[in-house]
Short mmCIF file of C-alpha atoms in Angstrom, two decimals:
data_model
loop_
_atom_site.label_atom_id
_atom_site.label_comp_id
_atom_site.label_asym_id
_atom_site.label_seq_id
_atom_site.Cartn_x
_atom_site.Cartn_y
_atom_site.Cartn_z
CA ALA P 1 -7.57 60.10 34.64
CA GLN P 2 -7.20 60.44 31.00
CA THR P 3 -6.95 57.18 28.86
CA VAL P 4 -5.99 56.63 25.18
CA THR P 5 -7.25 53.52 23.19
CA GLN P 6 -5.69 52.16 19.99
CA SER P 7 -7.90 49.35 18.96
CA GLN P 8 -5.95 48.18 16.11
CA PRO P 9 -2.87 46.31 17.29
CA GLU P 10 -1.54 45.75 13.64
CA MET P 11 -2.31 47.27 10.15
CA SER P 12 -0.86 46.68 6.77
CA VAL P 13 -1.05 48.84 3.72
CA GLN P 14 0.24 48.45 0.12
CA GLU P 15 2.84 50.91 -0.95
CA ALA P 16 1.34 54.18 -2.42
CA GLU P 17 -2.06 53.35 -0.95
CA THR P 18 -3.77 55.18 2.00
CA VAL P 19 -4.22 53.81 5.52
CA THR P 20 -6.07 55.07 8.54
CA LEU P 21 -5.02 54.37 12.03
CA SER P 22 -7.64 54.79 14.90
CA CYS P 23 -7.35 56.40 18.32
CA THR P 24 -9.95 57.26 20.83
CA TYR P 25 -9.41 59.07 24.05
CA ASP P 26 -11.29 59.82 27.38
CA THR P 27 -11.08 62.99 29.22
CA SER P 28 -13.18 65.44 31.09
CA GLU P 29 -11.12 68.53 30.05
CA SER P 30 -12.31 70.80 27.34
CA ASP P 31 -8.71 71.83 26.21
CA TYR P 32 -5.90 69.41 25.53
CA TYR P 33 -3.39 68.43 23.05
CA LEU P 34 -3.19 65.08 20.97
CA PHE P 35 -0.19 63.75 19.14
CA TRP P 36 0.77 60.87 16.83
CA TYR P 37 4.34 59.60 17.33
CA LYS P 38 6.16 57.14 15.12
CA GLN P 39 8.53 54.62 16.55
CA PRO P 40 10.44 52.71 13.90
CA PRO P 41 12.84 49.88 14.81
CA SER P 42 15.59 52.20 15.74
CA ARG P 43 13.51 52.93 18.79
CA GLN P 44 13.39 56.84 18.54
CA MET P 45 9.97 58.22 19.05
CA ILE P 46 9.39 60.64 16.26
CA LEU P 47 6.49 63.26 16.27
CA VAL P 48 4.39 62.86 13.22
CA ILE P 49 1.59 65.34 13.94
CA ARG P 50 0.09 67.58 16.62
CA GLN P 51 -3.56 68.79 17.19
CA GLU P 52 -4.68 71.41 19.67
CA ALA P 53 -8.20 70.58 20.73
CA TYR P 54 -9.42 74.23 20.52
CA LYS P 55 -8.60 74.22 16.80
CA GLN P 56 -11.34 72.90 14.60
CA GLN P 57 -9.30 72.50 11.50
CA ASN P 58 -7.69 69.16 11.15
CA ALA P 59 -3.93 69.17 11.37
CA THR P 60 -1.83 68.20 8.18
CA GLU P 61 1.78 67.51 7.56
CA ASN P 62 2.63 66.55 4.01
CA ARG P 63 1.28 63.00 3.64
CA PHE P 64 -0.14 62.85 7.21
CA SER P 65 -3.53 64.25 8.24
CA VAL P 66 -5.85 63.66 11.10
CA ASN P 67 -9.38 63.30 11.40
CA PHE P 68 -10.17 65.16 14.78
CA GLN P 69 -13.77 64.44 16.10
CA LYS P 70 -13.88 66.30 19.54
CA ALA P 71 -17.30 65.23 20.35
CA ALA P 72 -16.64 61.68 19.69
CA LYS P 73 -13.18 61.87 21.29
CA SER P 74 -11.73 60.33 18.19
CA PHE P 75 -8.38 61.32 16.64
CA SER P 76 -7.49 59.12 13.62
CA LEU P 77 -4.35 59.51 11.50
CA LYS P 78 -4.30 59.03 7.75
CA ILE P 79 -1.23 58.27 5.78
CA SER P 80 -1.52 58.87 2.02
CA ASP P 81 0.89 57.53 -0.55
CA SER P 82 2.42 55.10 1.90
CA GLN P 83 6.12 54.47 1.62
CA LEU P 84 8.28 51.64 2.86
CA GLY P 85 9.84 53.99 5.37
CA ASP P 86 6.39 54.68 7.05
CA ALA P 87 6.68 51.10 8.60
CA ALA P 88 6.82 51.54 12.34
CA MET P 89 4.83 51.50 15.47
CA TYR P 90 2.41 54.43 15.81
CA PHE P 91 1.47 55.78 19.10
CA CYS P 92 -1.46 58.07 19.75
CA ALA P 93 -0.79 60.31 22.83
CA TYR P 94 -2.89 62.91 24.93
CA ARG P 95 -1.46 65.82 26.90
CA SER P 96 -3.16 68.17 29.25
CA PRO P 97 -2.68 71.93 28.61
CA HIS P 98 -2.12 72.62 32.31
CA SER P 99 1.28 73.52 33.84
CA GLY P 100 2.97 71.17 36.14
CA ASN P 101 2.54 67.46 36.16
CA THR P 102 1.22 66.82 32.69
CA PRO P 103 2.83 63.72 31.18
CA LEU P 104 1.94 62.24 27.80
CA VAL P 105 -0.71 59.57 28.13
CA PHE P 106 0.10 57.04 25.46
CA GLY P 107 -2.17 54.24 23.77
CA LYS P 108 -0.66 50.73 23.22
CA GLY P 109 0.24 51.58 19.67
CA THR P 110 -0.58 50.08 16.22
CA ARG P 111 2.21 48.18 14.16
CA LEU P 112 2.02 49.30 10.63
CA SER P 113 3.59 47.20 7.99
CA VAL P 114 4.03 48.52 4.29
CA ILE P 115 3.83 45.98 1.52
CA ALA P 116 6.02 46.49 -1.63
CA GLU G 1 17.07 64.69 14.70
CA THR G 2 15.36 66.09 17.88
CA GLY G 3 18.49 67.40 19.59
CA VAL G 4 17.86 65.29 22.57
CA THR G 5 20.50 62.86 23.35
CA GLN G 6 20.61 59.72 25.75
CA SER G 7 23.50 57.65 27.07
CA PRO G 8 24.30 54.93 27.00
CA THR G 9 22.44 53.34 24.18
CA HIS G 10 22.66 49.76 25.83
CA LEU G 11 23.32 48.59 29.30
CA ILE G 12 23.29 45.17 31.03
CA LYS G 13 23.15 45.01 34.73
CA THR G 14 22.35 42.23 37.33
CA ARG G 15 19.40 42.11 39.79
CA GLY G 16 20.07 44.13 42.91
CA GLN G 17 22.64 46.60 41.18
CA GLN G 18 22.11 50.38 40.49
CA VAL G 19 22.14 52.14 37.30
CA THR G 20 22.26 55.86 36.13
CA LEU G 21 21.00 56.95 32.78
CA ARG G 22 21.61 60.35 31.35
CA CYS G 23 19.82 62.72 29.08
CA SER G 24 20.66 65.98 27.55
CA SER G 25 17.61 68.10 26.64
CA GLN G 26 17.04 70.09 23.38
CA SER G 27 18.52 73.51 23.52
CA GLY G 28 16.05 75.86 25.28
CA HIS G 29 13.90 73.41 26.71
CA ASN G 30 13.12 73.60 30.49
CA THR G 31 11.35 70.52 31.13
CA VAL G 32 12.53 66.85 30.89
CA SER G 33 10.37 63.67 31.44
CA TRP G 34 11.34 60.09 31.57
CA TYR G 35 9.24 57.26 30.31
CA GLN G 36 9.67 53.35 30.70
CA GLN G 37 8.63 51.28 27.64
CA ALA G 38 8.23 47.60 28.08
CA LEU G 39 8.47 45.30 25.01
CA GLY G 40 5.45 45.67 22.95
CA GLN G 41 3.82 48.40 25.08
CA GLY G 42 3.34 52.16 25.06
CA PRO G 43 5.62 54.18 27.21
CA GLN G 44 4.61 54.76 30.88
CA PHE G 45 5.40 58.06 32.71
CA ILE G 46 8.21 57.82 35.39
CA PHE G 47 8.42 61.43 36.37
CA GLN G 48 9.02 64.94 35.14
CA TYR G 49 11.37 67.68 36.08
CA TYR G 50 10.80 71.41 35.60
CA ARG G 51 13.65 73.84 36.25
CA GLU G 52 15.53 71.42 38.39
CA GLU G 53 12.63 70.17 40.55
CA GLU G 54 10.36 67.13 40.29
CA ASN G 55 6.85 68.40 39.50
CA GLY G 56 5.31 65.16 38.57
CA ARG G 57 5.60 61.45 39.22
CA GLY G 58 3.70 58.46 37.74
CA ASN G 59 3.12 55.00 39.52
CA PHE G 60 6.90 54.18 40.17
CA PRO G 61 8.44 53.31 43.51
CA PRO G 62 10.97 55.56 45.23
CA ARG G 63 14.07 53.38 44.10
CA PHE G 64 13.34 55.46 40.71
CA SER G 65 14.93 58.76 41.21
CA GLY G 66 16.18 61.62 39.11
CA LEU G 67 17.82 64.81 38.92
CA GLN G 68 17.68 67.79 36.58
CA PHE G 69 20.82 70.06 36.39
CA PRO G 70 21.06 73.73 35.78
CA ASN G 71 21.75 73.42 31.93
CA TYR G 72 18.44 71.24 31.96
CA SER G 73 20.30 67.94 31.33
CA SER G 74 18.87 65.07 33.46
CA GLU G 75 19.58 61.68 35.13
CA LEU G 76 17.35 58.77 36.11
CA ASN G 77 18.79 56.70 38.79
CA VAL G 78 17.31 52.99 39.55
CA ASN G 79 18.30 51.36 42.71
CA ALA G 80 17.88 47.74 43.63
CA LEU G 81 17.25 46.65 40.13
CA GLU G 82 14.55 44.00 39.41
CA LEU G 83 14.05 41.71 36.37
CA ASP G 84 10.80 43.84 35.58
CA ASP G 85 13.07 46.88 35.08
CA SER G 86 14.27 45.67 31.71
CA ALA G 87 12.90 48.10 29.30
CA LEU G 88 13.64 50.85 27.02
CA TYR G 89 14.07 54.14 28.86
CA LEU G 90 12.94 57.33 26.99
CA CYS G 91 13.82 60.82 27.90
CA ALA G 92 11.71 63.53 26.44
CA SER G 93 12.25 67.29 26.61
CA SER G 94 9.82 70.28 26.13
CA LEU G 95 9.47 73.94 26.70
CA ASP G 96 6.67 74.01 29.14
CA TRP G 97 4.94 77.30 29.87
CA THR G 98 1.17 78.22 30.02
CA GLY G 99 -0.22 78.24 26.65
CA GLY G 100 2.77 76.59 25.19
CA SER G 101 2.60 73.82 22.68
CA LYS G 102 3.25 70.94 25.01
CA THR G 103 5.25 69.15 22.47
CA GLN G 104 7.69 66.65 23.78
CA TYR G 105 10.58 65.63 21.73
CA PHE G 106 12.26 62.21 22.54
CA GLY G 107 15.76 61.00 22.70
CA PRO G 108 16.75 57.68 21.27
CA GLY G 109 16.51 55.82 24.35
CA THR G 110 18.45 53.42 26.54
CA ARG G 111 17.80 49.82 26.44
CA LEU G 112 18.48 48.30 29.92
CA LEU G 113 18.51 44.56 30.42
CA VAL G 114 18.58 43.30 33.94
CA LEU G 115 19.70 39.71 34.54
#
């Protein structure tokens, strides 16, 4: 079974600075999908960024980018120019590419605080 | 906005009661998954429905059951509520097909409190 580990329960960053959230995963599959979701106090789980394992190029969405290291099974999220609205819980998640029973497997999350 | 809606937003029940939570999927999506998120934890998979049939289940007892309707909306039913069922229940929809993006979009959740 796949597992996802987020080793940083809490992180903080100054406004306008850059922060990196760590995520490692364990799988025997060669193809899969990785996601970062943001969950603000409003509770809604919002997709931040998605990476397909077969793509070597790291995904980027505006101020958010990932460092995907397939051999190391590492998938970190970098937030540049941090804003107060970035404060939230961030979850790393894995999903198998196969059809059928393929739920998201989540890490325990990292709580990000942004300091003005 | 993801286009996924859930109702109700909050619910208070007593131990032993039954509860039904509802989810409306994003238009065009054929798969709905339900997750339970305890306070301070990541979401845990309950089950998944694809084209009205359950095609995956996590480590939850049979008193957790569900339905998916022809319009791909869904219900989560929990019988004989226990105190530990208090959690945020998240619904997520996706368009699942071989080679698809596998991206799940979440609703705002239902907060259930069991007293």
